[in-house]
mmCIF file with all atom_site columns, C-alpha atoms in Angstrom:
data_model
loop_
_atom_site.group_PDB
_atom_site.id
_atom_site.type_symbol
_atom_site.label_atom_id
_atom_site.label_alt_id
_atom_site.label_comp_id
_atom_site.label_asym_id
_atom_site.label_entity_id
_atom_site.label_seq_id
_atom_site.pdbx_PDB_ins_code
_atom_site.Cartn_x
_atom_site.Cartn_y
_atom_site.Cartn_z
_atom_site.occupancy
_atom_site.B_iso_or_equiv
_atom_site.pdbx_formal_charge
_atom_site.auth_seq_id
_atom_site.auth_comp_id
_atom_site.auth_asym_id
_atom_site.auth_atom_id
_atom_site.pdbx_PDB_model_num
ATOM 1   C CA . MET A 1 1   ? 104.174 115.618 99.699  1.00 91.00 ? 1   MET A CA 1
ATOM 2   C CA . ARG A 1 2   ? 101.379 114.438 101.846 1.00 95.00 ? 2   ARG A CA 1
ATOM 3   C CA . LEU A 1 3   ? 98.537  112.041 100.717 1.00 96.00 ? 3   LEU A CA 1
ATOM 4   C CA . ASP A 1 4   ? 95.816  111.245 103.001 1.00 97.00 ? 4   ASP A CA 1
ATOM 5   C CA . HIS A 1 5   ? 93.316  108.247 102.790 1.00 96.00 ? 5   HIS A CA 1
ATOM 6   C CA . ALA A 1 6   ? 90.840  109.833 100.099 1.00 96.00 ? 6   ALA A CA 1
ATOM 7   C CA . ALA A 1 7   ? 94.052  110.241 97.826  1.00 96.00 ? 7   ALA A CA 1
ATOM 8   C CA . LEU A 1 8   ? 94.889  106.708 98.131  1.00 96.00 ? 8   LEU A CA 1
ATOM 9   C CA . ARG A 1 9   ? 91.855  105.565 97.295  1.00 94.00 ? 9   ARG A CA 1
ATOM 10  C CA . ALA A 1 10  ? 91.964  108.104 94.082  1.00 93.00 ? 10  ALA A CA 1
ATOM 11  C CA . LEU A 1 11  ? 95.300  106.117 93.044  1.00 92.00 ? 11  LEU A CA 1
ATOM 12  C CA . LEU A 1 12  ? 95.079  102.476 94.383  1.00 91.00 ? 12  LEU A CA 1
ATOM 13  C CA . PRO A 1 13  ? 92.151  100.024 92.770  1.00 90.00 ? 13  PRO A CA 1
ATOM 14  C CA . HIS A 1 14  ? 92.040  98.480  96.536  1.00 90.00 ? 14  HIS A CA 1
ATOM 15  C CA . ARG A 1 15  ? 89.130  98.678  98.597  1.00 91.00 ? 15  ARG A CA 1
ATOM 16  C CA . TYR A 1 16  ? 88.010  97.275  101.997 1.00 90.00 ? 16  TYR A CA 1
ATOM 17  C CA . PRO A 1 17  ? 89.119  94.897  103.235 1.00 92.00 ? 17  PRO A CA 1
ATOM 18  C CA . MET A 1 18  ? 92.380  95.224  101.418 1.00 95.00 ? 18  MET A CA 1
ATOM 19  C CA . LEU A 1 19  ? 93.271  98.607  101.176 1.00 96.00 ? 19  LEU A CA 1
ATOM 20  C CA . LEU A 1 20  ? 96.118  98.063  103.663 1.00 97.00 ? 20  LEU A CA 1
ATOM 21  C CA . LEU A 1 21  ? 97.837  101.944 103.612 1.00 98.00 ? 21  LEU A CA 1
ATOM 22  C CA . ASP A 1 22  ? 96.218  104.519 105.773 1.00 98.00 ? 22  ASP A CA 1
ATOM 23  C CA . ARG A 1 23  ? 98.471  107.556 104.463 1.00 98.00 ? 23  ARG A CA 1
ATOM 24  C CA . VAL A 1 24  ? 101.523 108.517 103.038 1.00 98.00 ? 24  VAL A CA 1
ATOM 25  C CA . GLU A 1 25  ? 103.466 111.034 105.276 1.00 98.00 ? 25  GLU A CA 1
ATOM 26  C CA . ASP A 1 26  ? 106.441 112.112 102.525 1.00 97.00 ? 26  ASP A CA 1
ATOM 27  C CA . VAL A 1 27  ? 107.062 110.987 99.161  1.00 97.00 ? 27  VAL A CA 1
ATOM 28  C CA . GLU A 1 28  ? 109.685 111.907 96.624  1.00 97.00 ? 28  GLU A CA 1
ATOM 29  C CA . PRO A 1 29  ? 108.763 110.795 93.587  1.00 95.00 ? 29  PRO A CA 1
ATOM 30  C CA . GLY A 1 30  ? 111.149 108.274 91.631  1.00 94.00 ? 30  GLY A CA 1
ATOM 31  C CA . GLU A 1 31  ? 113.229 108.110 94.872  1.00 97.00 ? 31  GLU A CA 1
ATOM 32  C CA . SER A 1 32  ? 111.288 107.185 98.044  1.00 98.00 ? 32  SER A CA 1
ATOM 33  C CA . LEU A 1 33  ? 108.102 107.299 100.292 1.00 98.00 ? 33  LEU A CA 1
ATOM 34  C CA . THR A 1 34  ? 107.018 107.130 103.618 1.00 98.00 ? 34  THR A CA 1
ATOM 35  C CA . GLY A 1 35  ? 103.400 105.125 104.140 1.00 98.00 ? 35  GLY A CA 1
ATOM 36  C CA . VAL A 1 36  ? 101.484 104.657 107.200 1.00 98.00 ? 36  VAL A CA 1
ATOM 37  C CA . LYS A 1 37  ? 99.227  101.549 108.110 1.00 98.00 ? 37  LYS A CA 1
ATOM 38  C CA . ALA A 1 38  ? 97.555  101.672 111.724 1.00 98.00 ? 38  ALA A CA 1
ATOM 39  C CA . VAL A 1 39  ? 96.871  98.050  113.043 1.00 98.00 ? 39  VAL A CA 1
ATOM 40  C CA . SER A 1 40  ? 93.461  97.756  114.297 1.00 96.00 ? 40  SER A CA 1
ATOM 41  C CA . GLY A 1 41  ? 92.017  94.795  116.393 1.00 94.00 ? 41  GLY A CA 1
ATOM 42  C CA . CYS A 1 42  ? 89.141  94.989  114.356 1.00 94.00 ? 42  CYS A CA 1
ATOM 43  C CA . GLU A 1 43  ? 90.516  94.139  111.220 1.00 95.00 ? 43  GLU A CA 1
ATOM 44  C CA . PRO A 1 44  ? 89.166  91.099  109.544 1.00 96.00 ? 44  PRO A CA 1
ATOM 45  C CA . CYS A 1 45  ? 92.012  89.368  110.043 1.00 96.00 ? 45  CYS A CA 1
ATOM 46  C CA . TYR A 1 46  ? 91.517  88.653  114.094 1.00 95.00 ? 46  TYR A CA 1
ATOM 47  C CA . ARG A 1 47  ? 87.625  88.080  113.891 1.00 94.00 ? 47  ARG A CA 1
ATOM 48  C CA . GLY A 1 48  ? 87.795  84.277  114.229 1.00 92.00 ? 48  GLY A CA 1
ATOM 49  C CA . ILE A 1 49  ? 90.539  84.269  117.520 1.00 93.00 ? 49  ILE A CA 1
ATOM 50  C CA . ALA A 1 50  ? 88.849  83.102  120.662 1.00 92.00 ? 50  ALA A CA 1
ATOM 51  C CA . GLU A 1 51  ? 88.429  85.832  123.575 1.00 89.00 ? 51  GLU A CA 1
ATOM 52  C CA . ASP A 1 52  ? 91.109  83.757  125.539 1.00 93.00 ? 52  ASP A CA 1
ATOM 53  C CA . GLN A 1 53  ? 93.948  83.635  123.353 1.00 93.00 ? 53  GLN A CA 1
ATOM 54  C CA . PRO A 1 54  ? 97.425  84.807  124.218 1.00 93.00 ? 54  PRO A CA 1
ATOM 55  C CA . ALA A 1 55  ? 98.587  88.063  122.887 1.00 89.00 ? 55  ALA A CA 1
ATOM 56  C CA . ASP A 1 56  ? 101.228 86.350  120.340 1.00 91.00 ? 56  ASP A CA 1
ATOM 57  C CA . ARG A 1 57  ? 97.898  85.222  118.379 1.00 94.00 ? 57  ARG A CA 1
ATOM 58  C CA . TYR A 1 58  ? 97.073  88.700  117.580 1.00 96.00 ? 58  TYR A CA 1
ATOM 59  C CA . ALA A 1 59  ? 100.661 89.290  115.620 1.00 97.00 ? 59  ALA A CA 1
ATOM 60  C CA . TYR A 1 60  ? 99.331  90.843  112.390 1.00 98.00 ? 60  TYR A CA 1
ATOM 61  C CA . PRO A 1 61  ? 99.699  88.218  109.389 1.00 98.00 ? 61  PRO A CA 1
ATOM 62  C CA . ALA A 1 62  ? 103.148 88.338  107.269 1.00 97.00 ? 62  ALA A CA 1
ATOM 63  C CA . SER A 1 63  ? 101.083 88.424  104.366 1.00 97.00 ? 63  SER A CA 1
ATOM 64  C CA . LEU A 1 64  ? 99.160  91.545  104.798 1.00 98.00 ? 64  LEU A CA 1
ATOM 65  C CA . LEU A 1 65  ? 102.302 93.778  106.099 1.00 98.00 ? 65  LEU A CA 1
ATOM 66  C CA . ILE A 1 66  ? 104.107 92.445  102.751 1.00 97.00 ? 66  ILE A CA 1
ATOM 67  C CA . GLU A 1 67  ? 100.636 93.533  101.081 1.00 96.00 ? 67  GLU A CA 1
ATOM 68  C CA . SER A 1 68  ? 100.922 96.842  102.785 1.00 97.00 ? 68  SER A CA 1
ATOM 69  C CA . PHE A 1 69  ? 104.259 97.396  102.160 1.00 98.00 ? 69  PHE A CA 1
ATOM 70  C CA . GLY A 1 70  ? 103.712 96.738  98.440  1.00 96.00 ? 70  GLY A CA 1
ATOM 71  C CA . GLN A 1 71  ? 101.088 99.170  98.288  1.00 96.00 ? 71  GLN A CA 1
ATOM 72  C CA . GLY A 1 72  ? 103.470 102.018 99.202  1.00 97.00 ? 72  GLY A CA 1
ATOM 73  C CA . ALA A 1 73  ? 105.519 100.753 96.403  1.00 96.00 ? 73  ALA A CA 1
ATOM 74  C CA . ALA A 1 74  ? 102.438 100.931 94.225  1.00 94.00 ? 74  ALA A CA 1
ATOM 75  C CA . VAL A 1 75  ? 101.947 104.532 95.400  1.00 95.00 ? 75  VAL A CA 1
ATOM 76  C CA . LEU A 1 76  ? 105.493 105.476 94.576  1.00 95.00 ? 76  LEU A CA 1
ATOM 77  C CA . TRP A 1 77  ? 105.540 103.993 91.284  1.00 93.00 ? 77  TRP A CA 1
ATOM 78  C CA . LEU A 1 78  ? 102.274 105.365 90.026  1.00 91.00 ? 78  LEU A CA 1
ATOM 79  C CA . LEU A 1 79  ? 103.677 109.070 91.185  1.00 93.00 ? 79  LEU A CA 1
ATOM 80  C CA . SER A 1 80  ? 106.766 108.651 89.665  1.00 91.00 ? 80  SER A CA 1
ATOM 81  C CA . ARG A 1 81  ? 105.907 107.615 86.371  1.00 82.00 ? 81  ARG A CA 1
ATOM 82  C CA . ARG A 1 82  ? 105.809 110.003 83.520  1.00 66.00 ? 82  ARG A CA 1
ATOM 83  C CA . SER A 1 83  ? 102.441 111.672 82.164  1.00 59.00 ? 83  SER A CA 1
ATOM 84  C CA . GLY A 1 84  ? 100.840 109.740 79.598  1.00 54.00 ? 84  GLY A CA 1
ATOM 85  C CA . THR A 1 85  ? 101.706 106.201 80.886  1.00 62.00 ? 85  THR A CA 1
ATOM 86  C CA . ALA A 1 86  ? 98.753  104.285 81.907  1.00 71.00 ? 86  ALA A CA 1
ATOM 87  C CA . GLY A 1 87  ? 98.146  101.225 83.963  1.00 78.00 ? 87  GLY A CA 1
ATOM 88  C CA . LEU A 1 88  ? 98.009  99.588  86.962  1.00 80.00 ? 88  LEU A CA 1
ATOM 89  C CA . PRO A 1 89  ? 100.945 98.045  88.761  1.00 85.00 ? 89  PRO A CA 1
ATOM 90  C CA . MET A 1 90  ? 100.533 94.293  89.544  1.00 89.00 ? 90  MET A CA 1
ATOM 91  C CA . PHE A 1 91  ? 102.663 92.889  92.378  1.00 92.00 ? 91  PHE A CA 1
ATOM 92  C CA . THR A 1 92  ? 104.685 89.850  91.210  1.00 93.00 ? 92  THR A CA 1
ATOM 93  C CA . ALA A 1 93  ? 107.480 88.723  93.591  1.00 94.00 ? 93  ALA A CA 1
ATOM 94  C CA . ALA A 1 94  ? 109.316 89.696  96.730  1.00 95.00 ? 94  ALA A CA 1
ATOM 95  C CA . ARG A 1 95  ? 112.588 88.214  97.475  1.00 96.00 ? 95  ARG A CA 1
ATOM 96  C CA . ASP A 1 96  ? 114.525 88.341  100.752 1.00 97.00 ? 96  ASP A CA 1
ATOM 97  C CA . VAL A 1 97  ? 111.764 89.434  102.813 1.00 98.00 ? 97  VAL A CA 1
ATOM 98  C CA . VAL A 1 98  ? 112.661 89.071  106.736 1.00 98.00 ? 98  VAL A CA 1
ATOM 99  C CA . LEU A 1 99  ? 110.330 89.867  109.334 1.00 98.00 ? 99  LEU A CA 1
ATOM 100 C CA . LEU A 1 100 ? 112.083 90.530  112.252 1.00 98.00 ? 100 LEU A CA 1
ATOM 101 C CA . HIS A 1 101 ? 109.210 91.213  114.850 1.00 98.00 ? 101 HIS A CA 1
ATOM 102 C CA . PRO A 1 102 ? 105.626 90.935  115.301 1.00 97.00 ? 102 PRO A CA 1
ATOM 103 C CA . VAL A 1 103 ? 103.180 93.751  114.426 1.00 98.00 ? 103 VAL A CA 1
ATOM 104 C CA . HIS A 1 104 ? 100.184 93.568  116.849 1.00 97.00 ? 104 HIS A CA 1
ATOM 105 C CA . PRO A 1 105 ? 97.122  95.874  116.995 1.00 97.00 ? 105 PRO A CA 1
ATOM 106 C CA . GLY A 1 106 ? 97.762  99.319  118.340 1.00 97.00 ? 106 GLY A CA 1
ATOM 107 C CA . ASP A 1 107 ? 101.202 99.615  116.312 1.00 98.00 ? 107 ASP A CA 1
ATOM 108 C CA . VAL A 1 108 ? 101.557 101.894 113.668 1.00 98.00 ? 108 VAL A CA 1
ATOM 109 C CA . VAL A 1 109 ? 103.568 100.656 110.910 1.00 98.00 ? 109 VAL A CA 1
ATOM 110 C CA . HIS A 1 110 ? 105.967 103.143 108.842 1.00 98.00 ? 110 HIS A CA 1
ATOM 111 C CA . HIS A 1 111 ? 106.683 101.823 105.769 1.00 98.00 ? 111 HIS A CA 1
ATOM 112 C CA . ARG A 1 112 ? 109.902 103.330 104.111 1.00 98.00 ? 112 ARG A CA 1
ATOM 113 C CA . VAL A 1 113 ? 110.258 102.609 100.412 1.00 98.00 ? 113 VAL A CA 1
ATOM 114 C CA . ARG A 1 114 ? 112.808 103.092 97.919  1.00 98.00 ? 114 ARG A CA 1
ATOM 115 C CA . LEU A 1 115 ? 111.951 102.840 94.055  1.00 97.00 ? 115 LEU A CA 1
ATOM 116 C CA . ASP A 1 116 ? 115.271 100.972 93.164  1.00 97.00 ? 116 ASP A CA 1
ATOM 117 C CA . GLN A 1 117 ? 114.545 100.742 89.610  1.00 95.00 ? 117 GLN A CA 1
ATOM 118 C CA . VAL A 1 118 ? 111.941 100.943 86.517  1.00 91.00 ? 118 VAL A CA 1
ATOM 119 C CA . VAL A 1 119 ? 112.707 98.963  83.408  1.00 88.00 ? 119 VAL A CA 1
ATOM 120 C CA . ASP A 1 120 ? 110.136 98.367  80.392  1.00 81.00 ? 120 ASP A CA 1
ATOM 121 C CA . GLY A 1 121 ? 107.105 98.271  82.362  1.00 85.00 ? 121 GLY A CA 1
ATOM 122 C CA . ALA A 1 122 ? 108.581 96.348  85.420  1.00 90.00 ? 122 ALA A CA 1
ATOM 123 C CA . ALA A 1 123 ? 109.423 98.532  88.767  1.00 93.00 ? 123 ALA A CA 1
ATOM 124 C CA . PHE A 1 124 ? 111.733 96.919  91.633  1.00 96.00 ? 124 PHE A CA 1
ATOM 125 C CA . ALA A 1 125 ? 111.672 98.508  95.083  1.00 97.00 ? 125 ALA A CA 1
ATOM 126 C CA . SER A 1 126 ? 113.133 97.654  98.574  1.00 98.00 ? 126 SER A CA 1
ATOM 127 C CA . GLY A 1 127 ? 112.755 99.265  101.846 1.00 98.00 ? 127 GLY A CA 1
ATOM 128 C CA . SER A 1 128 ? 111.851 98.527  105.605 1.00 98.00 ? 128 SER A CA 1
ATOM 129 C CA . SER A 1 129 ? 108.862 98.899  108.004 1.00 98.00 ? 129 SER A CA 1
ATOM 130 C CA . TRP A 1 130 ? 109.290 100.337 111.186 1.00 98.00 ? 130 TRP A CA 1
ATOM 131 C CA . VAL A 1 131 ? 106.810 100.374 114.286 1.00 98.00 ? 131 VAL A CA 1
ATOM 132 C CA . GLY A 1 132 ? 108.309 103.412 116.245 1.00 98.00 ? 132 GLY A CA 1
ATOM 133 C CA . GLU A 1 133 ? 112.127 103.423 116.745 1.00 98.00 ? 133 GLU A CA 1
ATOM 134 C CA . ARG A 1 134 ? 112.127 99.151  116.043 1.00 98.00 ? 134 ARG A CA 1
ATOM 135 C CA . ARG A 1 135 ? 112.447 97.895  112.363 1.00 98.00 ? 135 ARG A CA 1
ATOM 136 C CA . VAL A 1 136 ? 110.112 94.950  112.195 1.00 98.00 ? 136 VAL A CA 1
ATOM 137 C CA . ALA A 1 137 ? 110.546 94.186  108.526 1.00 98.00 ? 137 ALA A CA 1
ATOM 138 C CA . GLU A 1 138 ? 113.181 94.174  105.726 1.00 98.00 ? 138 GLU A CA 1
ATOM 139 C CA . PHE A 1 139 ? 112.458 94.046  101.788 1.00 98.00 ? 139 PHE A CA 1
ATOM 140 C CA . ASP A 1 140 ? 115.477 93.211  99.880  1.00 98.00 ? 140 ASP A CA 1
ATOM 141 C CA . SER A 1 141 ? 113.279 93.455  96.202  1.00 97.00 ? 141 SER A CA 1
ATOM 142 C CA . MET A 1 142 ? 109.915 93.702  95.662  1.00 96.00 ? 142 MET A CA 1
ATOM 143 C CA . MET A 1 143 ? 108.742 93.401  91.856  1.00 96.00 ? 143 MET A CA 1
ATOM 144 C CA . ALA A 1 144 ? 105.862 95.211  90.146  1.00 93.00 ? 144 ALA A CA 1
ATOM 145 C CA . VAL A 1 145 ? 104.298 95.323  86.230  1.00 92.00 ? 145 VAL A CA 1
ATOM 146 C CA . VAL A 1 146 ? 102.237 97.248  84.593  1.00 85.00 ? 146 VAL A CA 1
ATOM 147 C CA . ARG A 1 147 ? 99.315  95.957  83.301  1.00 81.00 ? 147 ARG A CA 1
ATOM 148 C CA . PRO A 1 148 ? 96.768  97.703  81.044  1.00 75.00 ? 148 PRO A CA 1
ATOM 149 C CA . VAL A 1 149 ? 93.515  99.287  82.577  1.00 69.00 ? 149 VAL A CA 1
ATOM 150 C CA . ASP A 1 150 ? 91.338  97.076  80.586  1.00 68.00 ? 150 ASP A CA 1
ATOM 151 C CA . ALA A 1 151 ? 93.181  94.125  81.109  1.00 56.00 ? 151 ALA A CA 1
ATOM 152 C CA . VAL A 1 152 ? 92.561  93.963  84.767  1.00 53.00 ? 152 VAL A CA 1
ATOM 153 C CA . ALA A 1 153 ? 89.321  92.071  85.987  1.00 55.00 ? 153 ALA A CA 1
ATOM 154 C CA . GLU A 1 154 ? 86.282  94.381  87.099  1.00 58.00 ? 154 GLU A CA 1
ATOM 155 C CA . PRO A 1 155 ? 85.039  93.358  90.820  1.00 57.00 ? 155 PRO A CA 1
ATOM 156 C CA . ARG A 1 156 ? 81.927  91.017  90.294  1.00 54.00 ? 156 ARG A CA 1
ATOM 157 C CA . ASP A 1 157 ? 78.701  91.991  92.459  1.00 54.00 ? 157 ASP A CA 1
#
């Protein structure tokens, strides 16, 4: 199963600039997902960098890489839930995250996510992120809990 950006917008509550997953190339509900994030030099995280800065200043922020992987995990969990279960996954913790190589504008990141366990409204996922044949990050454990939709604050104007 493949999901385009419109399908991701229908599943996730995130919007610009925090929707950090562009598409899903493959998903096996209850098992695994491969999500794609294309890093662009036009993203808001780069707006304050002066013109004369070296390339290493353009390393994609670790927090955004972790969030992008987490959105892949959320999509996997949402597609894996039994019908009739409601609520939004909310990221709660990440353990043993190892950032191996920086990611830069022009890189296309492939998140390989595994759904390890779902217990009493909590999900645990793990996996890795790749740029081409290079593993750039490892995620030993990420946890999310489900919150009722009405318990999540509505965005303010």
